[in-house]
Amino acid sequence: MLKRFVLLLLAVLTGTLTVGARADYQPKAERVIDNVYALVGPLGQRSADNDGLNANFGFIVTPKGVILIDSGASRLGAEKIAAAISRVTDKPVRWVINTGSQDHRWLGNDYFIGKDAEVMALARTTVTQAEFAAQHMDTMKRFIGERMQGTKPLPAPKTLAGDSAILELGGETLMLAYTDAHFPGDAWVWLPRHGVMFSGDLIFVDRLLGVLPWSSVKNSQKAFHALAALKPVYIVPGHGRVCDLAQVQSETGDYYDFLAEKVGVAAREMEPMDATLDRYADLPEFRHLENYEGLHRANMNRAFTEFESQ
Ligand SMILES: [Zn+2]
């Protein structure tokens, strides 16, 4: 017993026992349709166990290699994503596209660059990545500690100009467009031929979406309406299961409409904030969503502040 303990201590001190040896959560690829896959993460918080992969990712297997949507929240998270892809195909990851600047969208970029992938994003996405890099590294270290070791925050080196971009690789066409929803510069990736939308953090299902101090309900509502007009058949949301438009309408679209049309209008008409938040404190149509208790009031508060200042 003592001998085993001493050996373990030695292994830790000499660094022969790597941090990669722990943490059970391993993302599994599920086929959305054809050659399009999703990696659906757990709904809860970032943890050492899930290596910050509490979000969704996706990939498309083409004859010219794999296109990955978002790279995970750490180097170890990126390794787990790569492992999940390698169970589906032995083709290398050629492209990584970042849909946003929140930790889990891009802190794994450096890992994939090291594997010769080209990492890209719309230009304003990368600006926000650089702005939030230090803050997101600190937050991730608080959540997963030493498992952030080796993670280098590297904004997407290839930036795409304009408000949208059309990309083609191996017979696939991908259309990127800004949503500016959860973070400024957030974007979606739309695959028109497959009817698949990777929405990034514009859409949350199964759990209530979070409005952060830098999120915009106004932009989100507008982007959501534009997304619905495309009539995607499959939506890979930022968080929650792969689903159809009806589910995202009732769990995300209707909530943005509520925030803009009830809370936002009250703010514009200069009604008192507390009374407004009290009036809408209990919304049975969203109560079943995870995190409702913890987020709903703060979401309304931020929506009120956004609309009040306009
Ligand atoms: Zn997210």
GROMACS .gro file of N, CA and C in nm, residues 28-131:
model
  312
   28LYS      N    1  -1.943   1.148  -2.790
   28LYS     CA    2  -1.970   1.045  -2.892
   28LYS      C    3  -2.036   1.110  -3.011
   29ALA      N    4  -1.989   1.075  -3.130
   29ALA     CA    5  -2.048   1.133  -3.251
   29ALA      C    6  -2.183   1.069  -3.278
   30GLU      N    7  -2.280   1.152  -3.311
   30GLU     CA    8  -2.406   1.096  -3.361
   30GLU      C    9  -2.433   1.153  -3.500
   31ARG      N   10  -2.480   1.067  -3.589
   31ARG     CA   11  -2.503   1.112  -3.725
   31ARG      C   12  -2.630   1.198  -3.729
   32VAL      N   13  -2.619   1.315  -3.787
   32VAL     CA   14  -2.738   1.399  -3.804
   32VAL      C   15  -2.806   1.356  -3.933
   33ILE      N   16  -2.734   1.359  -4.041
   33ILE     CA   17  -2.781   1.306  -4.170
   33ILE      C   18  -2.659   1.295  -4.262
   34ASP      N   19  -2.664   1.199  -4.354
   34ASP     CA   20  -2.557   1.181  -4.451
   34ASP      C   21  -2.421   1.174  -4.381
   35ASN      N   22  -2.332   1.266  -4.418
   35ASN     CA   23  -2.197   1.268  -4.364
   35ASN      C   24  -2.179   1.379  -4.259
   36VAL      N   25  -2.290   1.422  -4.200
   36VAL     CA   26  -2.289   1.532  -4.102
   36VAL      C   27  -2.313   1.475  -3.963
   37TYR      N   28  -2.226   1.509  -3.869
   37TYR     CA   29  -2.231   1.453  -3.734
   37TYR      C   30  -2.237   1.563  -3.629
   38ALA      N   31  -2.294   1.526  -3.515
   38ALA     CA   32  -2.296   1.618  -3.401
   38ALA      C   33  -2.232   1.549  -3.281
   39LEU      N   34  -2.167   1.629  -3.197
   39LEU     CA   35  -2.118   1.583  -3.067
   39LEU      C   36  -2.197   1.663  -2.964
   40VAL      N   37  -2.291   1.597  -2.900
   40VAL     CA   38  -2.382   1.667  -2.810
   40VAL      C   39  -2.329   1.658  -2.667
   41GLY      N   40  -2.296   1.771  -2.609
   41GLY     CA   41  -2.237   1.775  -2.476
   41GLY      C   42  -2.340   1.774  -2.365
   42PRO      N   43  -2.296   1.752  -2.240
   42PRO     CA   44  -2.387   1.756  -2.126
   42PRO      C   45  -2.441   1.897  -2.103
   43LEU      N   46  -2.559   1.905  -2.039
   43LEU     CA   47  -2.627   2.034  -2.021
   43LEU      C   48  -2.574   2.114  -1.903
   44GLY      N   49  -2.501   2.049  -1.815
   44GLY     CA   50  -2.458   2.116  -1.692
   44GLY      C   51  -2.335   2.203  -1.712
   45GLN      N   52  -2.269   2.228  -1.604
   45GLN     CA   53  -2.156   2.323  -1.603
   45GLN      C   54  -2.027   2.256  -1.655
   46ARG      N   55  -1.931   2.339  -1.691
   46ARG     CA   56  -1.796   2.293  -1.723
   46ARG      C   57  -1.739   2.222  -1.600
   47SER      N   58  -1.668   2.112  -1.622
   47SER     CA   59  -1.609   2.043  -1.508
   47SER      C   60  -1.481   1.974  -1.552
   48ALA      N   61  -1.401   1.934  -1.451
   48ALA     CA   62  -1.278   1.860  -1.483
   48ALA      C   63  -1.315   1.731  -1.555
   49ASP      N   64  -1.431   1.675  -1.520
   49ASP     CA   65  -1.471   1.550  -1.584
   49ASP      C   66  -1.503   1.568  -1.732
   50ASN      N   67  -1.573   1.678  -1.766
   50ASN     CA   68  -1.609   1.694  -1.908
   50ASN      C   69  -1.511   1.782  -1.984
   51ASP      N   70  -1.404   1.826  -1.919
   51ASP     CA   71  -1.302   1.909  -1.984
   51ASP      C   72  -1.362   2.030  -2.055
   52GLY      N   73  -1.469   2.083  -1.997
   52GLY     CA   74  -1.531   2.204  -2.053
   52GLY      C   75  -1.613   2.180  -2.178
   53LEU      N   76  -1.639   2.053  -2.209
   53LEU     CA   77  -1.715   2.024  -2.332
   53LEU      C   78  -1.867   2.021  -2.306
   54ASN      N   79  -1.916   2.114  -2.227
   54ASN     CA   80  -2.060   2.119  -2.196
   54ASN      C   81  -2.135   2.197  -2.304
   55ALA      N   82  -2.108   2.163  -2.427
   55ALA     CA   83  -2.167   2.234  -2.541
   55ALA      C   84  -2.166   2.138  -2.659
   56ASN      N   85  -2.223   2.182  -2.770
   56ASN     CA   86  -2.226   2.096  -2.888
   56ASN      C   87  -2.121   2.136  -2.990
   57PHE      N   88  -2.075   2.035  -3.060
   57PHE     CA   89  -1.977   2.052  -3.168
   57PHE      C   90  -2.030   1.971  -3.285
   58GLY      N   91  -1.966   1.982  -3.399
   58GLY     CA   92  -2.013   1.903  -3.512
   58GLY      C   93  -1.903   1.886  -3.613
   59PHE      N   94  -1.924   1.791  -3.704
   59PHE     CA   95  -1.825   1.776  -3.811
   59PHE      C   96  -1.887   1.715  -3.935
   60ILE      N   97  -1.822   1.743  -4.047
   60ILE     CA   98  -1.867   1.694  -4.177
   60ILE      C   99  -1.750   1.617  -4.237
   61VAL      N  100  -1.775   1.494  -4.276
   61VAL     CA  101  -1.670   1.413  -4.336
   61VAL      C  102  -1.677   1.430  -4.488
   62THR      N  103  -1.572   1.482  -4.548
   62THR     CA  104  -1.569   1.499  -4.694
   62THR      C  105  -1.454   1.416  -4.750
   63PRO      N  106  -1.455   1.393  -4.882
   63PRO     CA  107  -1.344   1.318  -4.941
   63PRO      C  108  -1.210   1.388  -4.921
   64LYS      N  109  -1.214   1.520  -4.897
   64LYS     CA  110  -1.088   1.593  -4.879
   64LYS      C  111  -1.050   1.611  -4.733
   65GLY      N  112  -1.123   1.550  -4.643
   65GLY     CA  113  -1.092   1.563  -4.502
   65GLY      C  114  -1.213   1.612  -4.424
   66VAL      N  115  -1.192   1.628  -4.293
   66VAL     CA  116  -1.302   1.660  -4.202
   66VAL      C  117  -1.309   1.810  -4.179
   67ILE      N  118  -1.433   1.862  -4.178
   67ILE     CA  119  -1.455   2.001  -4.138
   67ILE      C  120  -1.517   1.997  -3.998
   68LEU      N  121  -1.448   2.056  -3.903
   68LEU     CA  122  -1.496   2.056  -3.764
   68LEU      C  123  -1.556   2.192  -3.731
   69ILE      N  124  -1.671   2.190  -3.663
   69ILE     CA  125  -1.732   2.314  -3.617
   69ILE      C  126  -1.701   2.327  -3.468
   70ASP      N  127  -1.616   2.420  -3.432
   70ASP     CA  128  -1.575   2.453  -3.294
   70ASP      C  129  -1.479   2.348  -3.235
   71SER      N  130  -1.386   2.401  -3.151
   71SER     CA  131  -1.270   2.318  -3.117
   71SER      C  132  -1.259   2.278  -2.970
   72GLY      N  133  -1.360   2.312  -2.887
   72GLY     CA  134  -1.354   2.271  -2.747
   72GLY      C  135  -1.288   2.376  -2.658
   73ALA      N  136  -1.295   2.354  -2.526
   73ALA     CA  137  -1.259   2.457  -2.429
   73ALA      C  138  -1.117   2.445  -2.376
   74SER      N  139  -1.042   2.347  -2.422
   74SER     CA  140  -0.906   2.326  -2.370
   74SER      C  141  -0.833   2.231  -2.465
   75ARG      N  142  -0.705   2.215  -2.441
   75ARG     CA  143  -0.629   2.120  -2.522
   75ARG      C  144  -0.681   1.976  -2.502
   76LEU      N  145  -0.706   1.940  -2.376
   76LEU     CA  146  -0.756   1.804  -2.350
   76LEU      C  147  -0.895   1.785  -2.409
   77GLY      N  148  -0.977   1.890  -2.405
   77GLY     CA  149  -1.110   1.883  -2.467
   77GLY      C  150  -1.097   1.861  -2.617
   78ALA      N  151  -1.003   1.933  -2.679
   78ALA     CA  152  -0.980   1.917  -2.823
   78ALA      C  153  -0.936   1.775  -2.855
   79GLU      N  154  -0.853   1.720  -2.769
   79GLU     CA  155  -0.809   1.580  -2.790
   79GLU      C  156  -0.928   1.485  -2.787
   80LYS      N  157  -1.021   1.512  -2.695
   80LYS     CA  158  -1.140   1.426  -2.685
   80LYS      C  159  -1.226   1.439  -2.810
   81ILE      N  160  -1.237   1.561  -2.862
   81ILE     CA  161  -1.314   1.581  -2.986
   81ILE      C  162  -1.246   1.504  -3.100
   82ALA      N  163  -1.114   1.517  -3.108
   82ALA     CA  164  -1.040   1.445  -3.214
   82ALA      C  165  -1.061   1.294  -3.201
   83ALA      N  166  -1.062   1.244  -3.078
   83ALA     CA  167  -1.082   1.099  -3.057
   83ALA      C  168  -1.220   1.057  -3.105
   84ALA      N  169  -1.321   1.141  -3.077
   84ALA     CA  170  -1.458   1.108  -3.120
   84ALA      C  171  -1.467   1.105  -3.273
   85ILE      N  172  -1.398   1.197  -3.338
   85ILE     CA  173  -1.398   1.200  -3.486
   85ILE      C  174  -1.329   1.075  -3.541
   86SER      N  175  -1.219   1.038  -3.476
   86SER     CA  176  -1.141   0.925  -3.530
   86SER      C  177  -1.215   0.792  -3.517
   87ARG      N  178  -1.322   0.789  -3.437
   87ARG     CA  179  -1.403   0.666  -3.431
   87ARG      C  180  -1.498   0.657  -3.550
   88VAL      N  181  -1.514   0.769  -3.621
   88VAL     CA  182  -1.604   0.770  -3.737
   88VAL      C  183  -1.525   0.761  -3.868
   89THR      N  184  -1.411   0.829  -3.872
   89THR     CA  185  -1.334   0.833  -3.996
   89THR      C  186  -1.185   0.843  -3.965
   90ASP      N  187  -1.103   0.791  -4.056
   90ASP     CA  188  -0.959   0.811  -4.036
   90ASP      C  189  -0.908   0.931  -4.116
   91LYS      N  190  -1.000   1.005  -4.178
   91LYS     CA  191  -0.957   1.125  -4.250
   91LYS      C  192  -0.915   1.233  -4.150
   92PRO      N  193  -0.814   1.314  -4.187
   92PRO     CA  194  -0.768   1.417  -4.094
   92PRO      C  195  -0.864   1.536  -4.088
   93VAL      N  196  -0.857   1.611  -3.979
   93VAL     CA  197  -0.934   1.736  -3.969
   93VAL      C  198  -0.862   1.841  -4.054
   94ARG      N  199  -0.924   1.882  -4.163
   94ARG     CA  200  -0.862   1.980  -4.252
   94ARG      C  201  -0.895   2.123  -4.212
   95TRP      N  202  -1.022   2.144  -4.178
   95TRP     CA  203  -1.068   2.277  -4.142
   95TRP      C  204  -1.133   2.275  -4.005
   96VAL      N  205  -1.113   2.384  -3.929
   96VAL     CA  206  -1.192   2.407  -3.808
   96VAL      C  207  -1.257   2.544  -3.825
   97ILE      N  208  -1.387   2.549  -3.805
   97ILE     CA  209  -1.458   2.677  -3.814
   97ILE      C  210  -1.511   2.711  -3.675
   98ASN      N  211  -1.481   2.830  -3.626
   98ASN     CA  212  -1.531   2.873  -3.495
   98ASN      C  213  -1.660   2.953  -3.513
   99THR      N  214  -1.765   2.914  -3.439
   99THR     CA  215  -1.890   2.990  -3.446
   99THR      C  216  -1.898   3.100  -3.341
  100GLY      N  217  -1.797   3.107  -3.254
  100GLY     CA  218  -1.809   3.208  -3.149
  100GLY      C  219  -1.681   3.225  -3.071
  101SER      N  220  -1.693   3.301  -2.963
  101SER     CA  221  -1.576   3.336  -2.885
  101SER      C  222  -1.586   3.288  -2.741
  102GLN      N  223  -1.695   3.216  -2.707
  102GLN     CA  224  -1.701   3.160  -2.573
  102GLN      C  225  -1.603   3.042  -2.565
  103ASP      N  226  -1.542   3.023  -2.448
  103ASP     CA  227  -1.436   2.921  -2.428
  103ASP      C  228  -1.452   2.794  -2.513
  104HIS      N  229  -1.569   2.726  -2.501
  104HIS     CA  230  -1.580   2.595  -2.567
  104HIS      C  231  -1.584   2.604  -2.720
  105ARG      N  232  -1.596   2.722  -2.774
  105ARG     CA  233  -1.599   2.736  -2.921
  105ARG      C  234  -1.459   2.737  -2.981
  106TRP      N  235  -1.356   2.773  -2.900
  106TRP     CA  236  -1.229   2.798  -2.969
  106TRP      C  237  -1.101   2.772  -2.892
  107LEU      N  238  -1.106   2.745  -2.761
  107LEU     CA  239  -0.978   2.730  -2.688
  107LEU      C  240  -0.901   2.604  -2.729
  108GLY      N  241  -0.963   2.517  -2.809
  108GLY     CA  242  -0.891   2.401  -2.862
  108GLY      C  243  -0.825   2.428  -2.997
  109ASN      N  244  -0.834   2.552  -3.047
  109ASN     CA  245  -0.777   2.583  -3.180
  109ASN      C  246  -0.631   2.542  -3.194
  110ASP      N  247  -0.552   2.577  -3.092
  110ASP     CA  248  -0.408   2.553  -3.097
  110ASP      C  249  -0.377   2.403  -3.121
  111TYR      N  250  -0.457   2.318  -3.056
  111TYR     CA  251  -0.436   2.173  -3.074
  111TYR      C  252  -0.453   2.134  -3.221
  112PHE      N  253  -0.561   2.182  -3.285
  112PHE     CA  254  -0.587   2.141  -3.423
  112PHE      C  255  -0.489   2.206  -3.521
  113ILE      N  256  -0.441   2.326  -3.489
  113ILE     CA  257  -0.338   2.388  -3.573
  113ILE      C  258  -0.212   2.301  -3.570
  114GLY      N  259  -0.182   2.248  -3.452
  114GLY     CA  260  -0.069   2.157  -3.437
  114GLY      C  261  -0.085   2.030  -3.519
  115LYS      N  262  -0.208   1.999  -3.559
  115LYS     CA  263  -0.234   1.881  -3.643
  115LYS      C  264  -0.254   1.922  -3.788
  116ASP      N  265  -0.208   2.042  -3.821
  116ASP     CA  266  -0.212   2.092  -3.960
  116ASP      C  267  -0.351   2.129  -4.012
  117ALA      N  268  -0.444   2.154  -3.922
  117ALA     CA  269  -0.576   2.200  -3.968
  117ALA      C  270  -0.571   2.352  -3.990
  118GLU      N  271  -0.655   2.398  -4.082
  118GLU     CA  272  -0.667   2.541  -4.103
  118GLU      C  273  -0.786   2.588  -4.019
  119VAL      N  274  -0.762   2.685  -3.931
  119VAL     CA  275  -0.866   2.728  -3.838
  119VAL      C  276  -0.916   2.866  -3.879
  120MET      N  277  -1.048   2.879  -3.895
  120MET     CA  278  -1.101   3.004  -3.949
  120MET      C  279  -1.229   3.047  -3.880
  121ALA      N  280  -1.258   3.176  -3.895
  121ALA     CA  281  -1.381   3.234  -3.839
  121ALA      C  282  -1.406   3.367  -3.907
  122LEU      N  283  -1.528   3.415  -3.897
  122LEU     CA  284  -1.557   3.550  -3.946
  122LEU      C  285  -1.474   3.649  -3.864
  123ALA      N  286  -1.440   3.762  -3.927
  123ALA     CA  287  -1.342   3.853  -3.866
  123ALA      C  288  -1.383   3.902  -3.726
  124ARG      N  289  -1.508   3.941  -3.710
  124ARG     CA  290  -1.547   3.996  -3.579
  124ARG      C  291  -1.552   3.888  -3.471
  125THR      N  292  -1.568   3.763  -3.512
  125THR     CA  293  -1.563   3.653  -3.414
  125THR      C  294  -1.424   3.650  -3.351
  126THR      N  295  -1.322   3.664  -3.434
  126THR     CA  296  -1.185   3.654  -3.382
  126THR      C  297  -1.148   3.776  -3.296
  127VAL      N  298  -1.208   3.890  -3.328
  127VAL     CA  299  -1.183   4.010  -3.245
  127VAL      C  300  -1.232   3.984  -3.103
  128THR      N  301  -1.353   3.928  -3.091
  128THR     CA  302  -1.408   3.900  -2.957
  128THR      C  303  -1.327   3.789  -2.889
  129GLN      N  304  -1.280   3.691  -2.965
  129GLN     CA  305  -1.196   3.586  -2.906
  129GLN      C  306  -1.076   3.649  -2.837
  130ALA      N  307  -1.008   3.739  -2.908
  130ALA     CA  308  -0.889   3.802  -2.850
  130ALA      C  309  -0.926   3.884  -2.727
  131GLU      N  310  -1.038   3.954  -2.733
  131GLU     CA  311  -1.081   4.037  -2.620
  131GLU      C  312  -1.108   3.955  -2.494
   0.00000   0.00000   0.00000
